[in-house]
Amino acid sequence: MGEREQGEQMAARGGGGGSDLTAGSCGKDLIASGSGDDLPASSRGGDLTASSRGDDLTSGVGRQVRWPVLVLVPVLVPLAACLAIAVPDLLFDQVPPLIILLLIGPLLACVRLGVRHTVLVCCWSVALGLAMGLSDGTVRTFAFGVHWSGLLLGCALTVYAARQRERLVAALAQAREVARITQEAILRPISRTLGGTQVYTRYHCAARESTVGGDLYDVAVTPYGLRVLVGDVRGHGLDALRLTADTIAGFRELAYTASDLTTLTGQLDARLTPELGPEDFVTAVLAEFAPGEVRLVNCGHPAPLRSGHRIELLEPLVPTPPLGLRPVPRQYRVRLQPGDRLLLYTDGLTEARDPEGAPFPLLGEAALALREPLPEEALHALYTRLIAHTGTTALADDLALVLCQPVEATVPVRVP
């Protein structure tokens, strides 16, 4: 048969065949792309509509049609509970009336479901109660009127409870969104070049209910060069979060006016001390990038790590107490060769332990991770190695990582 005759026969069949082919092709495409349970609700709903029209989809659609069952289970449970209570009374005359127990269904609904579904369960419960009265002939008795009125009142209360629950859930969601936006304003993710230096950050908060913990970082492009702060507030919870915000706010206010890092550190300590409790303190390291070098002030914080031709910790010559413990800040300078990277971090990196209690081998692991050509890939590799060392999916302590790499290398400036 020629191609022209085949085309005429296909056209004679009408548009229905074309529709079926289109629907079947779409179904096959969805299944081939692995979209069974991973599709969003809207897409899956479209697939179900196509199936209800009788389109010939492949067996993979069976996985797609399961999702309404999962959605309907919370609704079916209270409906089934009411039915289980009513069936014995409807079938057997000797069973005592259990109409008041029909409130179990609405109570289950108001705990898990919204107002509309709770109203649906209440209507079902009231209808079953009325059917129970009609089946045993007690519908006109005073006792049935009392019980059924109590069921109506209970249903009304469950609808009110479901409404209040919806309002509380909405208010909680709004409060969480406000908290998330506020926390993002405190710790801004950075992945850009600032003041001639590439700066990339990574942050992990151990508290599930928060995205900001006791570890902190911030950067400021000042008339004196790019300045970076990495710190760790003692403690956890809301008090640590408050102190974290105070420390970052103080740095942002003072970083642009202090002439050097020692002055900046002293002013920051003076600002924070009145806000600290008797046992509170903040470990911090401040860095100032200049052509060909970095200037550092370390107040009781883990030493920065320089990665280049060799990897080493940049320890201060004289240890300095943390902020809040009357530190006497001392600045030291470190030469940066072309291609050198400076890693600033918190003790979540150095104090991480494997299941046997062995500490994270910082120098060896950092030497391997920081070989990655791109800074963001280097931070990701370091974090991945840390997770592999601890043997967990999430760290038990807060962690802040700031990786800095100057894009221009010149001769260090002379400081009088």
Tab-separated table of C-alpha atoms in Angstrom:
chain	number	residue	atom	x	y	z
A	1	MET	CA	0.000	0.000	0.000
A	2	GLY	CA	1.422	3.405	-0.957
A	3	GLU	CA	2.172	6.194	1.461
A	4	ARG	CA	-0.609	8.339	-0.031
A	5	GLU	CA	-3.235	5.604	0.489
A	6	GLN	CA	-2.090	5.061	4.072
A	7	GLY	CA	-2.439	8.767	4.737
A	8	GLU	CA	-5.964	8.813	3.309
A	9	GLN	CA	-7.011	5.879	5.496
A	10	MET	CA	-5.593	7.554	8.616
A	11	ALA	CA	-7.433	10.761	7.777
A	12	ALA	CA	-10.671	8.821	7.259
A	13	ARG	CA	-10.512	7.541	10.831
A	14	GLY	CA	-11.146	11.006	12.193
A	15	GLY	CA	-9.380	13.173	14.765
A	16	GLY	CA	-9.892	10.714	17.615
A	17	GLY	CA	-6.931	8.627	16.591
A	18	GLY	CA	-4.692	11.656	16.510
A	19	SER	CA	-5.810	12.603	19.983
A	20	ASP	CA	-5.035	9.140	21.258
A	21	LEU	CA	-1.603	9.194	19.722
A	22	THR	CA	-0.842	12.545	21.257
A	23	ALA	CA	-2.001	11.503	24.687
A	24	GLY	CA	-0.126	8.237	24.477
A	25	SER	CA	3.036	10.022	23.367
A	26	CYS	CA	2.779	12.466	26.246
A	27	GLY	CA	2.301	9.621	28.669
A	28	LYS	CA	5.335	7.809	27.314
A	29	ASP	CA	7.445	10.952	27.485
A	30	LEU	CA	6.509	11.476	31.119
A	31	ILE	CA	7.356	7.928	32.045
A	32	ALA	CA	10.601	7.974	30.085
A	33	SER	CA	11.693	11.082	31.973
A	34	GLY	CA	11.128	9.396	35.295
A	35	SER	CA	8.234	11.624	36.226
A	36	GLY	CA	6.104	9.048	38.012
A	37	ASP	CA	6.159	10.373	41.569
A	38	ASP	CA	8.578	13.240	41.068
A	39	LEU	CA	6.255	15.443	39.061
A	40	PRO	CA	4.668	18.416	40.802
A	41	ALA	CA	1.051	18.157	41.814
A	42	SER	CA	-0.149	20.215	38.879
A	43	SER	CA	1.570	17.986	36.346
A	44	ARG	CA	0.355	14.809	37.971
A	45	GLY	CA	-3.189	16.192	38.029
A	46	GLY	CA	-2.955	16.738	34.281
A	47	ASP	CA	-1.920	13.115	33.811
A	48	LEU	CA	-4.897	11.912	35.822
A	49	THR	CA	-7.260	13.989	33.731
A	50	ALA	CA	-5.848	12.447	30.583
A	51	SER	CA	-6.343	8.971	32.033
A	52	SER	CA	-9.981	9.701	32.917
A	53	ARG	CA	-10.638	10.532	29.273
A	54	GLY	CA	-9.719	6.961	28.411
A	55	ASP	CA	-6.325	7.767	26.827
A	56	ASP	CA	-4.169	4.699	26.327
A	57	LEU	CA	-1.208	5.428	28.601
A	58	THR	CA	1.396	2.835	29.484
A	59	SER	CA	1.596	0.983	32.762
A	60	GLY	CA	3.878	3.658	34.225
A	61	VAL	CA	0.816	5.826	34.802
A	62	GLY	CA	-0.118	3.409	37.572
A	63	ARG	CA	2.569	5.057	39.632
A	64	GLN	CA	1.095	8.483	38.860
A	65	VAL	CA	-2.462	7.644	39.914
A	66	ARG	CA	-1.389	6.601	43.386
A	67	TRP	CA	-0.892	10.140	44.604
A	68	PRO	CA	-4.609	10.973	45.138
A	69	VAL	CA	-4.807	7.978	47.467
A	70	LEU	CA	-2.083	9.487	49.611
A	71	VAL	CA	-3.929	12.799	49.621
A	72	LEU	CA	-7.268	11.198	50.498
A	73	VAL	CA	-5.984	8.947	53.298
A	74	PRO	CA	-6.262	11.663	56.012
A	75	VAL	CA	-9.863	12.268	54.866
A	76	LEU	CA	-10.791	8.612	54.604
A	77	VAL	CA	-9.604	7.752	58.122
A	78	PRO	CA	-12.199	9.887	60.010
A	79	LEU	CA	-14.898	8.903	57.525
A	80	ALA	CA	-14.112	5.225	58.074
A	81	ALA	CA	-14.034	5.709	61.848
A	82	CYS	CA	-17.561	7.161	61.801
A	83	LEU	CA	-18.780	4.343	59.584
A	84	ALA	CA	-17.244	1.709	61.858
A	85	ILE	CA	-19.122	3.206	64.810
A	86	ALA	CA	-22.456	3.392	62.967
A	87	VAL	CA	-22.470	-0.003	61.220
A	88	PRO	CA	-23.125	-2.176	64.336
A	89	ASP	CA	-26.121	-0.016	65.310
A	90	LEU	CA	-27.462	-0.073	61.755
A	91	LEU	CA	-27.201	-3.859	61.421
A	92	PHE	CA	-28.038	-5.162	64.895
A	93	ASP	CA	-30.922	-4.038	67.096
A	94	GLN	CA	-29.395	-5.181	70.400
A	95	VAL	CA	-26.394	-2.847	70.110
A	96	PRO	CA	-26.730	0.189	72.426
A	97	PRO	CA	-26.844	3.582	70.650
A	98	LEU	CA	-23.364	5.009	70.102
A	99	ILE	CA	-24.338	8.237	68.375
A	100	ILE	CA	-22.203	10.454	70.585
A	101	LEU	CA	-19.111	8.436	69.616
A	102	LEU	CA	-19.512	9.715	66.068
A	103	LEU	CA	-17.651	12.822	67.279
A	104	ILE	CA	-14.439	10.801	66.952
A	105	GLY	CA	-14.431	11.397	63.191
A	106	PRO	CA	-14.729	15.212	63.366
A	107	LEU	CA	-12.143	15.297	66.143
A	108	LEU	CA	-9.679	13.350	63.995
A	109	ALA	CA	-10.425	15.648	61.064
A	110	CYS	CA	-9.896	18.943	62.893
A	111	VAL	CA	-6.471	17.791	64.113
A	112	ARG	CA	-5.079	16.984	60.665
A	113	LEU	CA	-7.350	18.559	58.058
A	114	GLY	CA	-8.610	21.971	57.044
A	115	VAL	CA	-12.026	23.535	57.484
A	116	ARG	CA	-13.598	22.171	54.285
A	117	HIS	CA	-12.607	18.581	54.957
A	118	THR	CA	-13.673	18.899	58.589
A	119	VAL	CA	-17.098	20.133	57.457
A	120	LEU	CA	-17.313	17.150	55.105
A	121	VAL	CA	-16.588	14.711	57.944
A	122	CYS	CA	-19.071	16.516	60.200
A	123	CYS	CA	-21.821	16.183	57.594
A	124	TRP	CA	-21.008	12.501	57.232
A	125	SER	CA	-21.093	12.037	61.001
A	126	VAL	CA	-24.419	13.864	61.406
A	127	ALA	CA	-25.976	11.891	58.535
A	128	LEU	CA	-24.855	8.603	60.072
A	129	GLY	CA	-26.280	9.677	63.436
A	130	LEU	CA	-29.624	10.434	61.834
A	131	ALA	CA	-29.548	7.074	60.036
A	132	MET	CA	-28.890	5.307	63.338
A	133	GLY	CA	-31.984	6.946	64.861
A	134	LEU	CA	-34.149	6.004	61.892
A	135	SER	CA	-32.926	2.407	61.875
A	136	ASP	CA	-33.885	1.657	65.482
A	137	GLY	CA	-36.966	3.906	65.570
A	138	THR	CA	-35.622	6.268	68.285
A	139	VAL	CA	-35.439	9.321	66.073
A	140	ARG	CA	-38.495	10.905	67.768
A	141	THR	CA	-37.392	10.193	71.337
A	142	PHE	CA	-36.077	12.806	73.733
A	143	ALA	CA	-32.844	10.861	74.320
A	144	PHE	CA	-32.029	10.782	70.618
A	145	GLY	CA	-32.717	14.523	70.372
A	146	VAL	CA	-30.256	15.209	73.188
A	147	HIS	CA	-27.576	12.953	71.721
A	148	TRP	CA	-27.988	14.259	68.207
A	149	SER	CA	-27.952	17.880	69.421
A	150	GLY	CA	-24.746	17.133	71.302
A	151	LEU	CA	-23.293	15.694	68.098
A	152	LEU	CA	-24.234	18.869	66.199
A	153	LEU	CA	-22.651	21.057	68.866
A	154	GLY	CA	-19.502	18.947	68.893
A	155	CYS	CA	-19.243	19.146	65.117
A	156	ALA	CA	-19.585	22.931	65.231
A	157	LEU	CA	-16.763	23.091	67.785
A	158	THR	CA	-14.492	20.899	65.659
A	159	VAL	CA	-15.058	23.174	62.647
A	160	TYR	CA	-14.128	26.165	64.812
A	161	ALA	CA	-11.036	24.322	66.035
A	162	ALA	CA	-10.018	23.513	62.458
A	163	ARG	CA	-10.409	27.175	61.530
A	164	GLN	CA	-8.247	28.291	64.453
A	165	ARG	CA	-5.657	25.689	63.558
A	166	GLU	CA	-5.484	26.990	59.987
A	167	ARG	CA	-4.956	30.527	61.280
A	168	LEU	CA	-2.191	29.405	63.641
A	169	VAL	CA	-0.457	27.454	60.887
A	170	ALA	CA	-0.606	30.468	58.565
A	171	ALA	CA	0.724	32.769	61.298
A	172	LEU	CA	3.543	30.328	62.051
A	173	ALA	CA	4.472	30.073	58.384
A	174	GLN	CA	4.571	33.865	58.112
A	175	ALA	CA	6.700	34.145	61.255
A	176	ARG	CA	9.136	31.559	59.892
A	177	GLU	CA	9.396	33.430	56.606
A	178	VAL	CA	10.095	36.693	58.428
A	179	ALA	CA	12.732	34.917	60.534
A	180	ARG	CA	14.317	33.432	57.425
A	181	ILE	CA	14.516	36.801	55.680
A	182	THR	CA	15.915	38.412	58.822
A	183	GLN	CA	18.545	35.718	59.216
A	184	GLU	CA	19.564	36.066	55.570
A	185	ALA	CA	20.033	39.785	56.184
A	186	ILE	CA	22.330	38.969	59.121
A	187	LEU	CA	24.452	36.429	57.231
A	188	ARG	CA	24.486	37.257	53.554
A	189	PRO	CA	25.748	34.464	51.276
A	190	ILE	CA	28.688	35.834	49.288
A	191	SER	CA	30.023	34.586	45.971
A	192	ARG	CA	31.661	37.467	44.153
A	193	THR	CA	34.779	39.591	43.715
A	194	LEU	CA	35.058	42.413	46.247
A	195	GLY	CA	37.875	44.936	46.323
A	196	GLY	CA	40.074	42.847	44.023
A	197	THR	CA	39.547	39.652	46.034
A	198	GLN	CA	37.296	36.713	45.259
A	199	VAL	CA	35.209	35.910	48.346
A	200	TYR	CA	33.118	32.776	48.712
A	201	THR	CA	31.262	31.655	51.806
A	202	ARG	CA	29.564	28.538	53.102
A	203	TYR	CA	27.530	28.291	56.279
A	204	HIS	CA	25.924	25.466	58.215
A	205	CYS	CA	23.701	25.942	61.266
A	206	ALA	CA	23.336	22.980	63.604
A	207	ALA	CA	19.902	24.116	64.860
A	208	ARG	CA	17.124	22.799	62.622
A	209	GLU	CA	14.740	25.632	63.462
A	210	SER	CA	17.225	28.324	62.437
A	211	THR	CA	19.558	29.210	59.582
A	212	VAL	CA	21.854	31.350	61.743
A	213	GLY	CA	23.671	30.118	64.814
A	214	GLY	CA	26.618	31.228	66.907
A	215	ASP	CA	29.116	31.324	64.045
A	216	LEU	CA	29.330	34.502	61.998
A	217	TYR	CA	31.099	36.226	59.139
A	218	ASP	CA	30.877	39.493	57.263
A	219	VAL	CA	32.830	41.533	54.708
A	220	ALA	CA	33.193	45.238	54.069
A	221	VAL	CA	34.844	47.076	51.177
A	222	THR	CA	36.323	50.075	53.010
A	223	PRO	CA	38.671	52.935	52.067
A	224	TYR	CA	41.417	50.868	53.720
A	225	GLY	CA	40.764	47.761	51.651
A	226	LEU	CA	38.575	44.689	51.884
A	227	ARG	CA	37.987	43.702	55.493
A	228	VAL	CA	36.655	40.300	56.566
A	229	LEU	CA	35.353	39.187	59.942
A	230	VAL	CA	34.879	35.563	61.016
A	231	GLY	CA	33.798	34.843	64.584
A	232	ASP	CA	32.206	32.413	66.966
A	233	VAL	CA	29.833	33.412	69.753
A	234	ARG	CA	29.875	31.360	72.916
A	235	GLY	CA	26.695	29.363	73.450
A	236	HIS	CA	23.680	28.472	71.350
A	237	GLY	CA	20.050	29.440	70.987
A	238	LEU	CA	18.427	32.868	70.954
A	239	ASP	CA	21.080	34.501	73.142
A	240	ALA	CA	23.818	33.424	70.733
A	241	LEU	CA	21.750	34.639	67.781
A	242	ARG	CA	21.291	38.035	69.439
A	243	LEU	CA	25.017	38.327	70.113
A	244	THR	CA	25.780	37.241	66.551
A	245	ALA	CA	23.592	40.052	65.215
A	246	ASP	CA	25.221	42.577	67.590
A	247	THR	CA	28.718	41.543	66.496
A	248	ILE	CA	27.935	41.797	62.792
A	249	ALA	CA	26.132	45.125	63.273
A	250	GLY	CA	29.130	46.499	65.169
A	251	PHE	CA	31.538	45.374	62.469
A	252	ARG	CA	29.428	46.919	59.722
A	253	GLU	CA	29.310	50.220	61.569
A	254	LEU	CA	32.996	50.421	62.563
A	255	ALA	CA	34.775	48.789	59.620
A	256	TYR	CA	34.504	51.884	57.412
A	257	THR	CA	35.901	54.394	59.912
A	258	ALA	CA	38.619	52.575	61.899
A	259	SER	CA	42.030	53.357	60.437
A	260	ASP	CA	43.523	49.904	61.114
A	261	LEU	CA	42.544	46.484	62.387
A	262	THR	CA	43.804	46.997	65.935
A	263	THR	CA	41.650	50.108	66.278
A	264	LEU	CA	38.692	48.290	64.749
A	265	THR	CA	39.129	45.356	67.130
A	266	GLY	CA	39.361	47.619	70.167
A	267	GLN	CA	36.250	49.561	69.179
A	268	LEU	CA	34.333	46.346	68.478
A	269	ASP	CA	35.313	44.948	71.872
A	270	ALA	CA	34.215	48.155	73.608
A	271	ARG	CA	30.887	48.000	71.816
A	272	LEU	CA	30.200	44.355	72.634
A	273	THR	CA	31.367	44.228	76.256
A	274	PRO	CA	28.262	45.930	77.734
A	275	GLU	CA	26.067	43.426	75.874
A	276	LEU	CA	27.902	40.336	77.142
A	277	GLY	CA	27.023	38.280	80.169
A	278	PRO	CA	29.572	37.279	82.823
A	279	GLU	CA	30.600	34.153	80.888
A	280	ASP	CA	30.015	35.389	77.327
A	281	PHE	CA	32.730	36.102	74.784
A	282	VAL	CA	33.278	36.134	71.028
A	283	THR	CA	36.297	34.624	69.321
A	284	ALA	CA	37.131	36.496	66.141
A	285	VAL	CA	39.688	36.861	63.400
A	286	LEU	CA	39.774	40.021	61.283
A	287	ALA	CA	41.541	40.222	57.937
A	288	GLU	CA	42.422	43.236	55.808
A	289	PHE	CA	43.587	42.641	52.250
A	290	ALA	CA	46.224	44.909	50.768
A	291	PRO	CA	48.264	44.535	47.568
A	292	GLY	CA	50.356	41.385	47.919
A	293	GLU	CA	49.510	40.698	51.564
A	294	VAL	CA	46.866	40.241	54.208
A	295	ARG	CA	46.853	41.824	57.662
A	296	LEU	CA	45.369	39.808	60.499
A	297	VAL	CA	44.184	40.264	64.070
A	298	ASN	CA	43.265	37.072	65.904
A	299	CYS	CA	41.334	37.145	69.171
A	300	GLY	CA	41.213	33.581	70.449
A	301	HIS	CA	40.002	32.170	67.110
A	302	PRO	CA	41.297	29.206	65.073
A	303	ALA	CA	44.200	30.375	62.933
A	304	PRO	CA	43.511	31.142	59.264
A	305	LEU	CA	44.900	28.743	56.686
A	306	ARG	CA	46.944	29.809	53.668
A	307	SER	CA	47.009	27.507	50.666
A	308	GLY	CA	49.466	28.005	47.825
A	309	HIS	CA	52.842	26.461	47.112
A	310	ARG	CA	52.429	24.972	50.557
A	311	ILE	CA	49.661	24.894	53.094
A	312	GLU	CA	50.105	26.342	56.585
A	313	LEU	CA	48.267	27.828	59.549
A	314	LEU	CA	48.849	31.548	60.134
A	315	GLU	CA	49.231	31.555	63.902
A	316	PRO	CA	49.693	34.883	65.712
A	317	LEU	CA	52.998	35.435	67.481
A	318	VAL	CA	51.251	36.405	70.725
A	319	PRO	CA	47.892	34.827	71.664
A	320	THR	CA	45.104	37.328	72.273
A	321	PRO	CA	41.958	36.689	74.365
A	322	PRO	CA	38.514	36.748	72.690
A	323	LEU	CA	36.349	39.841	72.485
A	324	GLY	CA	34.711	40.561	75.802
A	325	LEU	CA	37.725	39.377	77.808
A	326	ARG	CA	39.761	42.589	77.501
A	327	PRO	CA	41.941	41.650	74.538
A	328	VAL	CA	45.014	43.659	73.554
A	329	PRO	CA	44.825	43.272	69.762
A	330	ARG	CA	48.053	42.805	67.812
A	331	GLN	CA	48.254	42.941	64.031
A	332	TYR	CA	50.518	40.699	61.965
A	333	ARG	CA	51.129	40.674	58.215
A	334	VAL	CA	51.374	37.707	55.847
A	335	ARG	CA	52.622	37.758	52.261
A	336	LEU	CA	50.262	36.404	49.602
A	337	GLN	CA	51.858	34.911	46.508
A	338	PRO	CA	50.006	34.740	43.166
A	339	GLY	CA	47.389	31.992	43.397
A	340	ASP	CA	47.384	31.856	47.205
A	341	ARG	CA	44.098	31.308	48.979
A	342	LEU	CA	43.169	32.270	52.519
A	343	LEU	CA	40.641	30.134	54.371
A	344	LEU	CA	38.914	31.597	57.415
A	345	TYR	CA	36.767	29.169	59.404
A	346	THR	CA	35.238	28.416	62.779
A	347	ASP	CA	35.837	25.580	65.219
A	348	GLY	CA	33.097	23.515	63.599
A	349	LEU	CA	35.859	22.490	61.191
A	350	THR	CA	38.636	21.756	63.679
A	351	GLU	CA	36.510	20.134	66.383
A	352	ALA	CA	34.614	17.740	64.113
A	353	ARG	CA	35.139	14.109	65.115
A	354	ASP	CA	34.644	10.796	63.388
A	355	PRO	CA	32.660	7.997	65.102
A	356	GLU	CA	35.839	6.865	66.883
A	357	GLY	CA	36.632	10.363	68.186
A	358	ALA	CA	39.491	11.223	65.807
A	359	PRO	CA	39.656	14.931	64.845
A	360	PHE	CA	39.335	16.161	61.299
A	361	PRO	CA	42.823	16.268	59.662
A	362	LEU	CA	42.548	19.869	58.595
A	363	LEU	CA	45.858	20.423	56.809
A	364	GLY	CA	45.764	17.221	54.767
A	365	GLU	CA	42.117	17.453	53.799
A	366	ALA	CA	42.309	21.185	53.074
A	367	ALA	CA	45.386	20.645	50.891
A	368	LEU	CA	43.386	18.243	48.730
A	369	ALA	CA	40.130	20.198	48.685
A	370	LEU	CA	41.665	23.597	47.936
A	371	ARG	CA	43.296	22.225	44.802
A	372	GLU	CA	39.964	22.600	43.048
A	373	PRO	CA	40.269	25.306	40.392
A	374	LEU	CA	37.125	27.215	41.348
A	375	PRO	CA	36.721	28.604	44.881
A	376	GLU	CA	33.131	27.440	45.256
A	377	GLU	CA	34.143	23.938	44.196
A	378	ALA	CA	36.964	24.010	46.723
A	379	LEU	CA	34.568	24.898	49.565
A	380	HIS	CA	32.163	22.204	48.440
A	381	ALA	CA	34.957	19.624	48.354
A	382	LEU	CA	36.118	20.606	51.839
A	383	TYR	CA	32.600	20.376	53.244
A	384	THR	CA	32.074	17.008	51.547
A	385	ARG	CA	35.295	15.668	53.079
A	386	LEU	CA	34.213	16.937	56.480
A	387	ILE	CA	30.851	15.175	56.217
A	388	ALA	CA	32.569	11.974	55.092
A	389	HIS	CA	34.906	12.180	58.087
A	390	THR	CA	32.115	12.608	60.634
A	391	GLY	CA	30.031	9.870	59.035
A	392	THR	CA	26.809	11.897	59.331
A	393	THR	CA	24.566	13.759	56.939
A	394	ALA	CA	24.670	16.962	59.009
A	395	LEU	CA	27.188	18.477	61.378
A	396	ALA	CA	26.538	18.660	65.099
A	397	ASP	CA	28.094	22.131	65.402
A	398	ASP	CA	27.785	25.403	63.517
A	399	LEU	CA	30.289	25.980	60.734
A	400	ALA	CA	31.326	29.077	58.802
A	401	LEU	CA	33.786	28.957	55.907
A	402	VAL	CA	35.127	32.008	54.061
A	403	LEU	CA	37.572	31.477	51.204
A	404	CYS	CA	39.414	34.511	49.854
A	405	GLN	CA	41.654	34.639	46.776
A	406	PRO	CA	43.141	37.926	45.523
A	407	VAL	CA	42.784	38.303	41.779
A	408	GLU	CA	45.728	40.699	41.512
A	409	ALA	CA	49.174	40.161	43.008
A	410	THR	CA	51.504	43.128	43.417
A	411	VAL	CA	54.333	44.148	45.707
A	412	PRO	CA	53.221	44.623	49.330
A	413	VAL	CA	52.802	48.218	50.364
A	414	ARG	CA	55.069	49.716	52.967
A	415	VAL	CA	53.470	50.377	56.331
A	416	PRO	CA	55.206	53.051	58.415
